[in-house]
Amino acid sequence: MSAYLDHAASTPMRPEAIEAMQPWLRDQHANPSGAHRLARQARRALDEARDAVADALGAEPGEVVFTSGGTEADNLAVFGVHDRRGGRLVASAVEHHAVLDPVRARDGRVVGVDGRGVIDLDALASALDDDVTLVSVMLANNEVGSCQPLDDVAALVRRRAPGATLHTDAVQAVSWVDVAGASRPADLVSISAHKFGGPKGVGALVVRRGTPLAPRQVGGGQERERRGGTQDVAGIVAMATAIRLTVDQRAATVERVTQLRDRLADGLRAAIPDVLETAAPDGDRAGLTAGLCHLCIPGIESEALLFLLEQADVSAAAAASCASGAMEPSHVLAAMGIPRDLAFGSLRLSLGWCSTDAEVDLALEVIPPAVARLRRFSSTDRTVAATATDPSVGPSVGQA
Ligand code: PLP
């Protein structure tokens, strides 16, 4: 028995999506930009996929730009607006680094969040003026699961920075939220297929008609000059299949996974009384995505806990990033005001469309004794134990 509790990093592909891409890997190899019958078939497959993605996101097919994933979509949104218009960029402090790093690279401003990871609308209001050309606020956070009030953000932007483009990173939202409705006020919307049952390395940016955007990749003129490069037909077809299924089954999946997540979170809170449920300290999970349970566990280090969990076949994440060997607590937890010591004991358990009761049972069986075992070490012993673990099991350099 094993438990995969890292769906926010990447969720398994849906079998139907794997099936849908086969012909485009095996038999149909033509370039969709070509001029012959086989190329036209590939182009038709792309068009159909574009219709499906547009439909799922409440966009026009011509507004969908296929990319190599969420990072490229976010980079294209931020740099694309700045390259075209200049001006000042504003983002929430809990954005993924694929947004934050480009915003910072252009000297943008970062707006704080409250203890639940929700943007501070007063701080946003004071960051907005006529010089602002882009505001980027995600729909759902990848570490703690907080959903952002995009309608309120959009209303503020319209009032105080009416010329600004609004971007939302919906990468973590597609599985759980009606993105077509929730992202309606945004001009730019990023998604990534491997977060909802499609393949890795495929995503899209919705670019609403009239939105000023310079391309980042130029060359072949694909995607109506907004993103040059031959499209990954197989991956895009699979993404379209996955998003169609995700939307069709979303209500039922959200209901089922919410129950699993609540059982997991309630069980761990009961077994580890001093645990902090990071974005729902009072147990009110209404503002969170269904799949996420993020905890801060006093007196342990995530690295050592992940090692013990892996021994028991439980895959989870710390949601911290480790750059050049120096462990830094996550920027999301820091922005939420979580003390550094507590942030070092963070644990992200994320469920997905195929999560099961048995996986939750295993997590509930394994995590409390692992925490107790780590707490039995003195702080010196803990350091020794952490350094004795295989470095390959520690948090990775990337951020998911
Ligand atoms: N944005 C968010 C919120 C994410 O969770 C991720 C994935 O880790 C990304 C962007 C980057 O997406 P990708 O892995 O497709 O580059």
Tab-separated table of C-alpha atoms and ligand atoms in Angstrom:
chain	number	residue	atom	x	y	z
A	1	MET	CA	0.000	0.000	0.000
A	2	SER	CA	1.215	3.491	-0.784
A	3	ALA	CA	-0.233	6.990	-0.611
A	4	TYR	CA	0.480	9.682	-3.190
A	5	LEU	CA	-0.264	12.973	-1.474
A	6	ASP	CA	1.509	15.350	-3.831
A	7	HIS	CA	-1.155	16.060	-6.469
A	8	ALA	CA	-0.501	19.808	-6.273
A	9	ALA	CA	2.979	19.116	-7.635
A	10	SER	CA	1.669	16.851	-10.394
A	11	THR	CA	-1.446	14.693	-10.603
A	12	PRO	CA	-1.559	11.381	-12.510
A	13	MET	CA	-2.668	11.547	-16.117
A	14	ARG	CA	-6.233	10.494	-16.791
A	15	PRO	CA	-6.314	7.243	-18.799
A	16	GLU	CA	-8.546	8.892	-21.427
A	17	ALA	CA	-5.912	11.624	-21.921
A	18	ILE	CA	-3.166	9.020	-22.368
A	19	GLU	CA	-5.376	7.240	-24.894
A	20	ALA	CA	-6.201	10.451	-26.773
A	21	MET	CA	-2.542	11.311	-27.367
A	22	GLN	CA	-1.532	7.888	-28.711
A	23	PRO	CA	-2.424	8.392	-32.398
A	24	TRP	CA	-0.535	11.697	-32.398
A	25	LEU	CA	2.577	10.007	-31.048
A	26	ARG	CA	2.368	6.788	-33.022
A	27	ASP	CA	0.730	7.387	-36.389
A	28	GLN	CA	0.144	11.045	-37.092
A	29	HIS	CA	3.364	12.942	-37.127
A	30	ALA	CA	2.724	15.880	-39.435
A	31	ASN	CA	3.480	19.469	-38.480
A	32	PRO	CA	0.197	21.350	-37.973
A	33	SER	CA	1.628	24.322	-39.903
A	34	GLY	CA	2.210	22.198	-43.036
A	35	ALA	CA	0.277	22.445	-46.287
A	36	HIS	CA	-0.784	18.838	-47.002
A	37	ARG	CA	-3.608	16.566	-45.905
A	38	LEU	CA	-1.754	15.065	-42.914
A	39	ALA	CA	-0.815	18.531	-41.700
A	40	ARG	CA	-4.424	19.652	-42.035
A	41	GLN	CA	-5.470	16.693	-39.871
A	42	ALA	CA	-3.028	17.771	-37.181
A	43	ARG	CA	-4.286	21.346	-37.473
A	44	ARG	CA	-7.882	20.161	-37.121
A	45	ALA	CA	-6.917	18.282	-33.938
A	46	LEU	CA	-5.336	21.470	-32.581
A	47	ASP	CA	-8.457	23.470	-33.466
A	48	GLU	CA	-10.709	20.976	-31.704
A	49	ALA	CA	-8.445	21.011	-28.643
A	50	ARG	CA	-8.483	24.811	-28.678
A	51	ASP	CA	-12.292	24.796	-28.738
A	52	ALA	CA	-12.397	22.423	-25.754
A	53	VAL	CA	-9.877	24.424	-23.698
A	54	ALA	CA	-11.653	27.693	-24.548
A	55	ASP	CA	-14.995	26.207	-23.563
A	56	ALA	CA	-13.637	25.000	-20.200
A	57	LEU	CA	-12.137	28.422	-19.467
A	58	GLY	CA	-15.006	30.605	-20.702
A	59	ALA	CA	-12.869	32.040	-23.510
A	60	GLU	CA	-13.064	32.322	-27.290
A	61	PRO	CA	-10.944	29.745	-29.163
A	62	GLY	CA	-8.879	32.576	-30.697
A	63	GLU	CA	-7.989	33.746	-27.192
A	64	VAL	CA	-6.219	30.486	-26.254
A	65	VAL	CA	-2.427	30.488	-26.686
A	66	PHE	CA	-0.845	27.067	-26.160
A	67	THR	CA	2.378	27.087	-24.142
A	68	SER	CA	4.837	24.623	-22.614
A	69	GLY	CA	3.087	24.825	-19.240
A	70	GLY	CA	2.220	27.115	-16.366
A	71	THR	CA	5.639	28.699	-15.990
A	72	GLU	CA	5.750	29.794	-19.613
A	73	ALA	CA	2.154	31.057	-19.472
A	74	ASP	CA	2.938	33.131	-16.352
A	75	ASN	CA	6.204	34.458	-17.809
A	76	LEU	CA	4.459	35.368	-21.063
A	77	ALA	CA	1.722	37.213	-19.175
A	78	VAL	CA	4.063	39.302	-17.022
A	79	PHE	CA	6.945	39.963	-19.410
A	80	GLY	CA	4.566	40.158	-22.362
A	81	VAL	CA	2.600	43.042	-20.858
A	82	HIS	CA	5.713	44.816	-19.587
A	83	ASP	CA	7.568	44.456	-22.890
A	84	ARG	CA	4.610	46.005	-24.692
A	85	ARG	CA	3.598	48.723	-22.241
A	86	GLY	CA	6.304	49.246	-19.614
A	87	GLY	CA	4.845	50.755	-16.461
A	88	ARG	CA	4.649	49.227	-12.995
A	89	LEU	CA	3.729	45.626	-12.210
A	90	VAL	CA	1.910	44.509	-9.074
A	91	ALA	CA	1.480	40.967	-7.732
A	92	SER	CA	0.350	39.304	-4.523
A	93	ALA	CA	3.088	38.044	-2.207
A	94	VAL	CA	1.854	34.444	-2.476
A	95	GLU	CA	2.153	34.084	-6.255
A	96	HIS	CA	4.158	31.206	-7.686
A	97	HIS	CA	7.744	32.134	-8.516
A	98	ALA	CA	6.809	31.922	-12.210
A	99	VAL	CA	4.929	35.192	-11.586
A	100	LEU	CA	6.906	36.685	-8.698
A	101	ASP	CA	10.338	36.402	-10.293
A	102	PRO	CA	9.331	38.180	-13.542
A	103	VAL	CA	7.499	40.863	-11.524
A	104	ARG	CA	10.574	41.410	-9.344
A	105	ALA	CA	12.851	41.359	-12.405
A	106	ARG	CA	10.918	44.415	-13.643
A	107	ASP	CA	11.024	46.157	-10.248
A	108	GLY	CA	7.382	45.423	-9.576
A	109	ARG	CA	5.597	45.797	-6.287
A	110	VAL	CA	4.428	42.907	-4.095
A	111	VAL	CA	1.249	43.184	-2.017
A	112	GLY	CA	0.849	41.348	1.298
A	113	VAL	CA	-1.712	38.782	2.438
A	114	ASP	CA	-3.495	37.985	5.697
A	115	GLY	CA	-2.929	34.980	7.976
A	116	ARG	CA	-5.025	32.779	5.673
A	117	GLY	CA	-3.014	33.726	2.609
A	118	VAL	CA	-5.707	36.018	1.177
A	119	ILE	CA	-4.622	39.277	-0.455
A	120	ASP	CA	-4.888	42.455	1.618
A	121	LEU	CA	-7.271	44.560	-0.476
A	122	ASP	CA	-6.363	47.812	1.322
A	123	ALA	CA	-2.685	47.224	0.555
A	124	LEU	CA	-3.600	46.438	-3.039
A	125	ALA	CA	-5.627	49.639	-3.288
A	126	SER	CA	-2.666	51.706	-2.149
A	127	ALA	CA	-0.355	49.989	-4.656
A	128	LEU	CA	-2.612	50.910	-7.585
A	129	ASP	CA	-2.463	54.064	-9.681
A	130	ASP	CA	-2.367	55.089	-13.335
A	131	ASP	CA	1.262	53.913	-13.736
A	132	VAL	CA	0.287	50.280	-13.077
A	133	THR	CA	0.065	48.220	-16.274
A	134	LEU	CA	-0.352	44.705	-14.834
A	135	VAL	CA	-1.854	43.221	-11.696
A	136	SER	CA	-1.317	39.501	-11.126
A	137	VAL	CA	-3.332	37.656	-8.476
A	138	MET	CA	-3.711	33.874	-8.570
A	139	LEU	CA	-7.058	32.084	-8.267
A	140	ALA	CA	-5.794	29.391	-5.886
A	141	ASN	CA	-2.510	29.023	-4.060
A	142	ASN	CA	-0.307	25.991	-4.676
A	143	GLU	CA	1.104	25.662	-1.158
A	144	VAL	CA	-1.716	26.354	1.267
A	145	GLY	CA	-4.780	26.252	-1.022
A	146	SER	CA	-6.200	29.733	-0.317
A	147	CYS	CA	-8.510	31.097	-3.010
A	148	GLN	CA	-8.310	34.791	-3.845
A	149	PRO	CA	-11.272	37.179	-4.229
A	150	LEU	CA	-10.643	37.950	-7.890
A	151	ASP	CA	-13.911	39.869	-8.372
A	152	ASP	CA	-12.926	42.274	-5.575
A	153	VAL	CA	-9.407	42.577	-7.001
A	154	ALA	CA	-10.844	43.342	-10.448
A	155	ALA	CA	-13.221	45.965	-9.051
A	156	LEU	CA	-10.293	47.725	-7.329
A	157	VAL	CA	-8.172	47.567	-10.477
A	158	ARG	CA	-10.975	49.051	-12.577
A	159	ARG	CA	-11.389	51.889	-10.070
A	160	ARG	CA	-7.775	52.758	-9.298
A	161	ALA	CA	-5.759	51.535	-12.285
A	162	PRO	CA	-8.308	51.350	-15.087
A	163	GLY	CA	-5.679	50.911	-17.792
A	164	ALA	CA	-4.066	47.877	-16.120
A	165	THR	CA	-4.246	44.330	-17.443
A	166	LEU	CA	-5.400	41.732	-14.890
A	167	HIS	CA	-3.647	38.357	-14.938
A	168	THR	CA	-4.667	35.349	-12.900
A	169	ASP	CA	-2.634	32.179	-12.451
A	170	ALA	CA	-5.354	29.508	-12.483
A	171	VAL	CA	-2.884	26.608	-12.541
A	172	GLN	CA	-4.039	25.164	-9.201
A	173	ALA	CA	-7.679	26.114	-9.688
A	174	VAL	CA	-8.759	24.076	-12.719
A	175	SER	CA	-9.383	20.878	-10.756
A	176	TRP	CA	-11.445	22.549	-8.046
A	177	VAL	CA	-12.930	25.860	-9.121
A	178	ASP	CA	-15.269	26.921	-11.935
A	179	VAL	CA	-12.455	28.742	-13.707
A	180	ALA	CA	-14.733	29.905	-16.539
A	181	GLY	CA	-16.765	31.883	-14.008
A	182	ALA	CA	-14.083	32.798	-11.484
A	183	SER	CA	-11.558	34.099	-14.030
A	184	ARG	CA	-14.102	36.131	-16.024
A	185	PRO	CA	-12.735	39.515	-14.865
A	186	ALA	CA	-9.163	38.592	-15.881
A	187	ASP	CA	-7.599	39.569	-19.222
A	188	LEU	CA	-4.936	36.841	-18.977
A	189	VAL	CA	-5.399	33.360	-17.447
A	190	SER	CA	-2.662	30.705	-17.033
A	191	ILE	CA	-3.249	26.951	-16.837
A	192	SER	CA	-1.033	23.848	-16.830
A	193	ALA	CA	-2.148	20.378	-17.993
A	194	HIS	CA	-0.221	18.251	-15.477
A	195	LYS	CA	-2.206	19.732	-12.610
A	196	PHE	CA	-5.506	18.294	-13.891
A	197	GLY	CA	-4.707	14.952	-15.494
A	198	GLY	CA	-2.954	16.003	-18.684
A	199	PRO	CA	0.741	15.637	-19.528
A	200	LYS	CA	3.660	17.709	-18.236
A	201	GLY	CA	5.101	20.393	-20.473
A	202	VAL	CA	1.766	21.617	-21.875
A	203	GLY	CA	-0.350	24.580	-20.816
A	204	ALA	CA	-2.114	27.652	-22.081
A	205	LEU	CA	-2.503	31.353	-21.566
A	206	VAL	CA	-5.891	32.883	-22.299
A	207	VAL	CA	-5.293	36.292	-23.868
A	208	ARG	CA	-8.603	38.140	-24.083
A	209	ARG	CA	-9.152	40.032	-27.282
A	210	GLY	CA	-7.510	43.479	-27.242
A	211	THR	CA	-5.063	42.674	-24.416
A	212	PRO	CA	-1.673	44.229	-25.193
A	213	LEU	CA	0.979	41.499	-25.121
A	214	ALA	CA	4.411	41.173	-26.730
A	215	PRO	CA	5.462	37.593	-27.616
A	216	ARG	CA	8.411	36.058	-25.754
A	217	GLN	CA	9.085	33.434	-28.418
A	218	VAL	CA	9.191	34.509	-32.024
A	219	GLY	CA	9.983	32.667	-35.218
A	220	GLY	CA	7.292	30.663	-36.929
A	221	GLY	CA	4.355	32.938	-36.198
A	222	GLN	CA	2.348	30.156	-34.548
A	223	GLU	CA	-0.468	30.903	-32.108
A	224	ARG	CA	-1.310	34.052	-34.085
A	225	GLU	CA	2.164	35.494	-33.546
A	226	ARG	CA	1.757	35.324	-29.757
A	227	ARG	CA	3.964	32.240	-29.224
A	228	GLY	CA	6.259	30.947	-31.910
A	229	GLY	CA	7.169	27.255	-32.051
A	230	THR	CA	5.637	24.051	-33.419
A	231	GLN	CA	2.812	22.991	-31.138
A	232	ASP	CA	2.920	19.702	-29.203
A	233	VAL	CA	-0.139	18.210	-30.895
A	234	ALA	CA	-0.230	15.020	-28.797
A	235	GLY	CA	0.152	16.924	-25.524
A	236	ILE	CA	-2.432	19.528	-26.461
A	237	VAL	CA	-4.965	16.889	-27.522
A	238	ALA	CA	-4.408	15.129	-24.188
A	239	MET	CA	-4.753	18.407	-22.268
A	240	ALA	CA	-8.087	19.061	-24.005
A	241	THR	CA	-9.342	15.585	-23.073
A	242	ALA	CA	-8.240	16.066	-19.467
A	243	ILE	CA	-9.826	19.495	-19.081
A	244	ARG	CA	-13.129	18.290	-20.577
A	245	LEU	CA	-13.279	15.411	-18.074
A	246	THR	CA	-12.168	17.633	-15.217
A	247	VAL	CA	-14.957	20.123	-15.879
A	248	ASP	CA	-17.617	17.416	-16.431
A	249	GLN	CA	-16.706	15.627	-13.194
A	250	ARG	CA	-15.646	18.634	-11.126
A	251	ALA	CA	-18.668	18.961	-8.838
A	252	ALA	CA	-18.563	15.267	-7.891
A	253	THR	CA	-14.770	15.260	-7.497
A	254	VAL	CA	-14.823	18.346	-5.290
A	255	GLU	CA	-17.470	16.779	-3.053
A	256	ARG	CA	-15.624	13.469	-2.745
A	257	VAL	CA	-12.150	14.960	-2.261
A	258	THR	CA	-13.403	17.548	0.248
A	259	GLN	CA	-14.600	14.673	2.434
A	260	LEU	CA	-11.261	12.894	2.109
A	261	ARG	CA	-9.307	16.073	2.871
A	262	ASP	CA	-11.501	16.903	5.863
A	263	ARG	CA	-11.051	13.405	7.270
A	264	LEU	CA	-7.289	13.728	6.796
A	265	ALA	CA	-7.025	17.199	8.338
A	266	ASP	CA	-9.426	16.459	11.207
A	267	GLY	CA	-7.632	13.189	11.949
A	268	LEU	CA	-4.208	14.817	12.051
A	269	ARG	CA	-5.472	17.689	14.199
A	270	ALA	CA	-6.875	15.166	16.673
A	271	ALA	CA	-3.685	13.088	16.729
A	272	ILE	CA	-1.253	16.039	16.867
A	273	PRO	CA	-3.053	18.587	19.068
A	274	ASP	CA	-0.534	21.427	18.653
A	275	VAL	CA	-0.455	21.228	14.847
A	276	LEU	CA	-1.322	24.416	12.933
A	277	GLU	CA	-3.635	23.940	9.959
A	278	THR	CA	-1.920	26.734	8.143
A	279	ALA	CA	-4.633	28.491	6.118
A	280	ALA	CA	-7.509	27.252	8.282
A	281	PRO	CA	-6.310	27.572	11.881
A	282	ASP	CA	-9.891	27.435	13.156
A	283	GLY	CA	-10.812	24.481	10.914
A	284	ASP	CA	-12.903	26.663	8.565
A	285	ARG	CA	-11.821	25.394	5.142
A	286	ALA	CA	-14.455	27.182	3.075
A	287	GLY	CA	-11.884	29.411	1.366
A	288	LEU	CA	-9.524	26.577	0.401
A	289	THR	CA	-9.301	24.317	-2.622
A	290	ALA	CA	-10.713	20.848	-1.915
A	291	GLY	CA	-7.458	18.940	-2.314
A	292	LEU	CA	-5.171	20.842	0.007
A	293	CYS	CA	-4.196	20.158	3.601
A	294	HIS	CA	-1.216	22.247	4.681
A	295	LEU	CA	0.127	21.885	8.190
A	296	CYS	CA	2.872	23.414	10.284
A	297	ILE	CA	4.044	20.973	12.921
A	298	PRO	CA	5.983	22.444	15.862
A	299	GLY	CA	9.170	20.715	16.974
A	300	ILE	CA	9.978	18.837	13.769
A	301	GLU	CA	11.787	19.500	10.520
A	302	SER	CA	9.944	18.786	7.275
A	303	GLU	CA	12.969	17.202	5.684
A	304	ALA	CA	13.218	14.512	8.368
A	305	LEU	CA	9.460	13.940	8.376
A	306	LEU	CA	9.367	13.506	4.594
A	307	PHE	CA	12.148	10.958	4.903
A	308	LEU	CA	10.164	8.906	7.433
A	309	LEU	CA	7.004	9.186	5.333
A	310	GLU	CA	8.837	7.996	2.279
A	311	GLN	CA	9.988	4.905	4.223
A	312	ALA	CA	6.281	4.160	4.701
A	313	ASP	CA	5.486	4.768	1.003
A	314	VAL	CA	3.757	8.085	1.632
A	315	SER	CA	4.749	10.799	-0.873
A	316	ALA	CA	4.201	14.345	0.356
A	317	ALA	CA	5.861	17.760	0.118
A	318	ALA	CA	7.346	20.344	2.412
A	319	ALA	CA	6.513	23.260	0.126
A	320	ALA	CA	9.775	24.891	1.033
A	321	SER	CA	12.428	25.696	-1.488
A	322	CYS	CA	16.062	24.918	-1.088
A	323	ALA	CA	18.392	27.084	-3.095
A	324	SER	CA	22.164	26.526	-3.094
A	325	GLY	CA	21.912	24.203	-0.113
A	326	ALA	CA	20.509	26.909	2.179
A	327	MET	CA	17.054	25.968	3.413
A	328	GLU	CA	14.710	28.920	3.298
A	329	PRO	CA	11.140	28.758	4.543
A	330	SER	CA	8.590	29.255	1.805
A	331	HIS	CA	7.804	32.816	0.752
A	332	VAL	CA	4.099	31.978	1.037
A	333	LEU	CA	4.375	31.027	4.722
A	334	ALA	CA	6.580	34.055	5.404
A	335	ALA	CA	3.981	36.343	3.769
A	336	MET	CA	1.263	34.777	5.954
A	337	GLY	CA	3.272	35.669	9.051
A	338	ILE	CA	4.151	32.074	10.004
A	339	PRO	CA	7.220	32.200	12.281
A	340	ARG	CA	10.370	30.811	10.703
A	341	ASP	CA	10.744	27.947	13.203
A	342	LEU	CA	7.208	26.765	12.571
A	343	ALA	CA	7.599	27.102	8.808
A	344	PHE	CA	10.486	24.635	8.938
A	345	GLY	CA	7.979	22.028	10.132
A	346	SER	CA	5.632	22.493	7.182
A	347	LEU	CA	3.907	19.606	5.464
A	348	ARG	CA	1.802	19.844	2.313
A	349	LEU	CA	-0.570	16.939	1.746
A	350	SER	CA	-2.408	17.364	-1.531
A	351	LEU	CA	-5.143	15.122	-2.890
A	352	GLY	CA	-6.414	14.777	-6.434
A	353	TRP	CA	-9.045	13.333	-8.746
A	354	CYS	CA	-7.968	9.716	-8.072
A	355	SER	CA	-7.203	9.926	-4.331
A	356	THR	CA	-8.705	7.148	-2.220
A	357	ASP	CA	-9.893	6.459	1.315
A	358	ALA	CA	-7.117	3.905	1.685
A	359	GLU	CA	-4.479	6.585	1.032
A	360	VAL	CA	-5.987	8.790	3.733
A	361	ASP	CA	-6.063	5.790	6.097
A	362	LEU	CA	-2.369	5.152	5.475
A	363	ALA	CA	-1.455	8.803	6.030
A	364	LEU	CA	-3.398	8.862	9.293
A	365	GLU	CA	-1.673	5.687	10.398
A	366	VAL	CA	1.851	6.827	9.506
A	367	ILE	CA	2.118	10.589	10.117
A	368	PRO	CA	1.324	10.883	13.873
A	369	PRO	CA	3.871	8.220	14.977
A	370	ALA	CA	6.467	9.709	12.613
A	371	VAL	CA	5.959	13.124	14.237
A	372	ALA	CA	6.157	11.576	17.705
A	373	ARG	CA	9.355	9.777	16.788
A	374	LEU	CA	11.001	12.954	15.535
A	375	ARG	CA	9.950	14.825	18.628
A	376	ARG	CA	11.701	12.256	20.797
A	377	PHE	CA	15.020	13.420	19.394
A	378	SER	CA	16.717	16.284	21.131
A	379	SER	CA	17.296	19.258	18.849
A	380	THR	CA	20.938	18.152	18.411
A	381	ASP	CA	19.838	14.658	17.493
A	382	ARG	CA	17.355	16.102	15.046
A	383	THR	CA	20.101	17.914	13.215
A	384	VAL	CA	22.143	14.725	13.059
A	385	ALA	CA	19.125	12.758	11.792
A	386	ALA	CA	18.332	15.350	9.165
A	387	THR	CA	21.864	15.429	7.801
A	388	ALA	CA	22.006	11.632	7.828
A	389	THR	CA	19.052	11.393	5.461
A	390	ASP	CA	19.572	10.897	1.782
A	391	PRO	CA	19.754	14.414	0.288
A	392	SER	CA	17.713	13.256	-2.688
A	393	VAL	CA	14.639	12.992	-0.474
A	394	GLY	CA	14.799	16.613	0.643
A	395	PRO	CA	12.689	19.400	-0.851
A	396	SER	CA	13.659	20.000	-4.442
A	397	VAL	CA	14.963	23.213	-5.930
A	398	GLY	CA	11.804	23.719	-7.955
A	399	GLN	CA	8.527	24.962	-6.636
A	400	ALA	CA	5.245	23.259	-7.511
B	1	PLP	N1	1.697	28.378	-11.045
B	1	PLP	C1	1.289	27.610	-10.023
B	1	PLP	C2	0.306	28.147	-9.048
B	1	PLP	C3	1.783	26.318	-9.881
B	1	PLP	O1	1.396	25.556	-8.873
B	1	PLP	C4	2.714	25.843	-10.836
B	1	PLP	C5	3.263	24.475	-10.728
B	1	PLP	O2	4.098	24.149	-10.001
B	1	PLP	C6	3.107	26.691	-11.886
B	1	PLP	C7	2.572	27.948	-11.952
B	1	PLP	C8	4.096	26.235	-12.917
B	1	PLP	O3	3.491	25.322	-13.797
B	1	PLP	P1	4.389	24.291	-14.651
B	1	PLP	O4	4.826	23.233	-13.717
B	1	PLP	O5	3.430	23.781	-15.696
B	1	PLP	O6	5.488	25.073	-15.250
